[in-house]
Coordinates of C-alpha atoms in Angstrom, one line a residue:
M1 CA -8.3 -26.5 -86.6
K2 CA -11.8 -27.7 -86.1
K3 CA -12.1 -31.3 -84.8
R4 CA -14.6 -33.6 -86.8
N5 CA -16.0 -35.2 -83.6
T6 CA -17.0 -33.8 -80.2
G7 CA -16.2 -35.5 -77.1
A8 CA -19.9 -36.4 -76.7
F9 CA -20.1 -37.9 -80.1
T10 CA -17.0 -40.0 -79.3
F11 CA -18.5 -41.2 -76.1
L12 CA -21.6 -42.0 -77.9
A13 CA -19.8 -44.0 -80.6
W14 CA -18.1 -46.1 -77.9
A15 CA -21.1 -46.4 -75.8
S16 CA -23.3 -47.6 -78.6
F17 CA -20.7 -50.1 -79.7
A18 CA -20.3 -51.4 -76.2
F19 CA -24.1 -51.6 -75.7
A20 CA -24.7 -53.4 -79.0
L21 CA -22.0 -56.0 -78.2
L22 CA -23.3 -56.4 -74.7
A23 CA -26.9 -56.7 -75.9
M24 CA -25.9 -59.3 -78.4
F25 CA -24.0 -61.4 -76.0
I26 CA -26.6 -61.2 -73.2
G27 CA -29.0 -62.4 -75.8
I28 CA -26.8 -65.3 -76.7
Y29 CA -26.1 -66.2 -73.1
T30 CA -29.8 -66.4 -72.2
L31 CA -30.7 -68.1 -75.4
E32 CA -32.5 -71.4 -74.6
E33 CA -30.5 -73.5 -77.2
S34 CA -27.6 -75.9 -77.0
L35 CA -24.1 -74.7 -76.5
S36 CA -23.3 -75.3 -80.1
V37 CA -26.0 -73.0 -81.3
K38 CA -24.9 -70.3 -78.8
G39 CA -21.3 -70.8 -80.0
Y40 CA -22.5 -70.3 -83.6
Y41 CA -24.1 -67.0 -82.7
A42 CA -21.1 -65.8 -80.7
V43 CA -18.6 -66.5 -83.5
T44 CA -20.8 -65.0 -86.1
A45 CA -21.3 -61.9 -84.0
L46 CA -17.6 -61.5 -83.6
Y47 CA -16.9 -62.2 -87.3
L48 CA -19.6 -59.6 -88.2
T49 CA -17.9 -57.1 -86.0
M50 CA -14.5 -57.6 -87.3
A51 CA -15.7 -57.6 -90.9
S52 CA -17.5 -54.3 -90.3
F53 CA -14.4 -52.8 -88.9
V54 CA -12.2 -54.0 -91.8
L55 CA -14.7 -53.1 -94.5
Q56 CA -15.2 -49.5 -93.2
K57 CA -11.3 -49.1 -93.0
T58 CA -10.8 -50.5 -96.4
I59 CA -13.5 -48.3 -98.0
R60 CA -12.0 -45.2 -96.4
D61 CA -8.5 -46.1 -97.4
N62 CA -9.6 -46.6 -100.9
Q63 CA -11.4 -43.2 -100.9
D64 CA -8.4 -41.4 -99.4
D65 CA -6.1 -43.0 -101.9
E66 CA -8.0 -41.9 -105.0
G67 CA -5.5 -40.3 -107.4
E68 CA -2.5 -41.6 -105.4
R69 CA 0.2 -43.4 -107.1
T70 CA 0.5 -46.2 -104.3
K71 CA -2.6 -47.6 -102.8
R72 CA -2.9 -49.1 -99.3
N73 CA -5.2 -51.9 -100.5
T74 CA -5.2 -54.2 -103.5
K75 CA -8.3 -54.9 -105.4
A76 CA -8.0 -58.5 -104.0
F77 CA -7.9 -57.2 -100.5
T78 CA -10.9 -55.0 -101.1
F79 CA -12.8 -57.9 -102.6
L80 CA -12.0 -60.0 -99.5
A81 CA -13.1 -57.2 -97.1
W82 CA -16.5 -57.0 -99.0
A83 CA -16.8 -60.8 -99.3
A84 CA -16.0 -61.3 -95.4
F85 CA -18.6 -58.7 -94.5
A86 CA -21.3 -60.3 -96.9
T87 CA -20.5 -63.7 -95.5
A88 CA -20.7 -62.6 -91.9
L89 CA -24.0 -60.8 -92.5
A90 CA -25.4 -63.7 -94.4
A91 CA -24.3 -66.2 -91.7
M92 CA -25.8 -64.2 -89.0
F93 CA -29.2 -63.9 -90.8
I94 CA -29.3 -67.5 -92.0
G95 CA -28.9 -68.4 -88.4
I96 CA -31.6 -66.0 -87.2
V97 CA -34.0 -67.1 -89.9
N98 CA -33.4 -70.9 -88.9
L99 CA -33.6 -70.3 -85.2
N100 CA -36.2 -72.2 -83.6
Q101 CA -37.6 -69.4 -81.5
P102 CA -40.6 -67.1 -81.6
L103 CA -40.4 -64.2 -84.1
S104 CA -39.9 -61.7 -81.1
V105 CA -36.5 -63.5 -80.3
Q106 CA -35.5 -63.7 -84.0
G107 CA -36.3 -59.9 -84.3
Y108 CA -34.2 -59.2 -81.2
Y109 CA -31.2 -60.9 -82.8
A110 CA -31.8 -59.2 -86.2
V111 CA -32.0 -55.8 -84.7
T112 CA -29.1 -56.4 -82.4
A113 CA -27.0 -57.7 -85.4
L114 CA -27.8 -54.6 -87.4
F115 CA -27.0 -52.3 -84.4
L116 CA -23.7 -54.0 -83.8
T117 CA -22.8 -53.6 -87.4
M118 CA -23.7 -50.0 -87.6
S119 CA -22.1 -49.1 -84.4
S120 CA -18.8 -50.9 -85.6
F121 CA -18.8 -48.7 -88.6
V122 CA -19.4 -45.6 -86.6
L123 CA -16.8 -46.4 -84.0
Q124 CA -14.2 -47.2 -86.6
K125 CA -14.7 -44.0 -88.4
T126 CA -14.8 -42.0 -85.2
V127 CA -11.6 -43.4 -83.9
R128 CA -9.9 -42.8 -87.2
D129 CA -11.2 -39.2 -87.6
N130 CA -9.9 -38.5 -84.0
K131 CA -6.5 -39.9 -84.7
E132 CA -6.1 -38.0 -87.9
D133 CA -7.3 -34.8 -86.2
Q134 CA -4.7 -35.3 -83.5
D135 CA -2.0 -36.0 -85.9
L136 CA -2.9 -32.8 -87.9
E137 CA -3.1 -30.8 -84.6
G138 CA 0.4 -31.9 -83.8
K139 CA 1.7 -30.9 -87.2
T140 CA 0.1 -27.5 -86.9
D141 CA 1.6 -27.0 -83.5
A142 CA 5.0 -27.9 -84.9
I143 CA 4.7 -25.5 -87.8
E144 CA 3.6 -22.6 -85.5
F145 CA 6.5 -23.4 -83.2
R146 CA 9.1 -23.2 -85.9
E147 CA 7.8 -19.8 -87.1

């Protein structure tokens, strides 16, 4: 069976996520604002990260469950996943637009937030693909062993 992700791609997914998260929190740490403003960005960055993971999982579950009798996610949960993602993204960019810093600093946070969002989606998909491939490989080995 052919695996969907190479070891290099898996490493890159983890590395880009770690780098994006680190870049965001280095930026927050060095931001010349009050602790409450830094806290706002830290909480919003974590919210955006988690909402990205949940949304990607929800979309994939719903796609995998098409045509199935039982679904893993209700329509209400799917709505909440989209609402949480939209809220987190809006909260981050409202904060960035209202940040009393030069445009270059605002741009740093905007690009880092988008990088963190995208790397969260990619990492969640990669981890899930690798787990499914591992499970399928185990089933294939068990079938071959019985024959």
